[in-house]
């Protein structure tokens, strides 16, 4: 009996899905079942097995039925009229974000959902779907059936406000049984357990993308825009890498040039005017912070504080150079340069590894030969006493100096490493953000160029990282989720052992810090140039990961007509410069 109950439940899905895909019998106000499937599974030859069963079941239940493909838009307004929703061999990657949100809210309201043949679900594409597909043993389990010596099962569980049925069955078993009586039993369970009420929903509704309007700050002669800051009066300051600082006036709908800084863009051609932030107390002190490359005869990058005059001009004579970061300009690349503040008034600055990967075959640059320092990231990213390849954290003070906050990676006395360092082991943390509520630090780190695994190590991965506490994030010894490179000797291209994330030693002659490094931490999200098997929703192509901000509705947003919907509350925004999303 248990075997038949299992099979009957699976048949329900297939019958509705394959026989009704072009002939809806939906009845408003009556019992209705929605079947969602992927385009591929609609073409399955097993669909022919269910025609007779469908006719029998639909007649006995007098139920209306409708079908949808997983790539079609769904809304709660549409779903609320269904007594059960059946998901058959669906690909989670094909559901639009609005459909995902609608299904989650439907179940939270008390709706019932059946998931069939879910073994191929990816956990990182849609977490709700992954949770739905997980079998859990509890006292609330309604029924479970399993056929001996097979993976076939039928399993029911309470799920996030509603009820769920999980099932798995092969086409061969479907062809050998008459499942009509048990199909009824499975249907009755799903329909009887539906307690749909909009009052049960706490998950915010996903907004319609058409509600968002893009405002163009400047479309006239813009060259490499880098970072922006919104002033208290709504004006926007933004910078371009070649030195221009501009001001957008929303009342006029146009931008004007505030100043053209003399910056170095030679040698390391990613240098220039790189980072911008306004002081948390800008309304009182008018402080503005810039990270930039002064004229090329200076072999340092500057973090400087300036004072604005109102919001329409900058007092250049007010500059206070707060921090200097060494730079080599024999060759490119990786300058980082993002500047931001946290809720405690601590300033964060990201710096790149200032190292070229162009002469290491697209793999990690750890060339220890004499005179090859520009091609060895061990001099910077994994050097505890070097400020490059890092995220720094300091506390600015009114007289233009800074102090070291408690809780950075190394002691304040500098005995184990530069005390400004919060995160080390970064390659090019180009844009960063700090969560206002948790204090977690997020950044995108751009990977090297190679598109396939090779004898020197793994293929390139871009990363989004999260630092809940200070730490070492692996570069140049690891990439992605701690995928190790090999210890390569560039003299004769000899390949040694893979690096060990638990025991990281920097014995490069270009290292001026300690040799024993903290254990390496893997990335939060990582993805190659090819389609990602771990995070397939990220697509494929060139990479350029950027991170932040995390959105919270602040008290000052009350009454605003342009604030983001509550759906985005507490969510991290990530973006991809090279893939244009």
PDB file of C-alpha atoms in Angstrom, residues 303 322-323 341 345-348 392-396 402-405 408 420:
ATOM      1  CA  UNK A 303      44.161  59.195   1.435  1.00  0.00           C
ATOM      2  CA  UNK A 322      45.990  61.206   6.418  1.00  0.00           C
ATOM      3  CA  UNK A 323      47.528  58.024   5.055  1.00  0.00           C
ATOM      4  CA  UNK A 341      32.473  54.570   6.672  1.00  0.00           C
ATOM      5  CA  UNK A 345      32.668  56.489  12.259  1.00  0.00           C
ATOM      6  CA  UNK A 346      35.523  54.167  11.246  1.00  0.00           C
ATOM      7  CA  UNK A 347      36.902  54.720   7.762  1.00  0.00           C
ATOM      8  CA  UNK A 348      37.587  51.738   5.478  1.00  0.00           C
ATOM      9  CA  UNK A 392      42.298  49.123   6.050  1.00  0.00           C
ATOM     10  CA  UNK A 393      40.268  50.415   8.994  1.00  0.00           C
ATOM     11  CA  UNK A 394      41.103  53.616  10.859  1.00  0.00           C
ATOM     12  CA  UNK A 395      39.418  56.271  13.023  1.00  0.00           C
ATOM     13  CA  UNK A 396      39.843  59.793  11.560  1.00  0.00           C
ATOM     14  CA  UNK A 402      43.902  58.915  12.746  1.00  0.00           C
ATOM     15  CA  UNK A 403      44.016  56.252  15.430  1.00  0.00           C
ATOM     16  CA  UNK A 404      43.653  52.473  15.255  1.00  0.00           C
ATOM     17  CA  UNK A 405      40.303  51.052  16.410  1.00  0.00           C
ATOM     18  CA  UNK A 408      41.838  45.067  13.691  1.00  0.00           C
ATOM     19  CA  UNK A 420      45.686  49.560  10.024  1.00  0.00           C
TER      20      UNK A 420
END
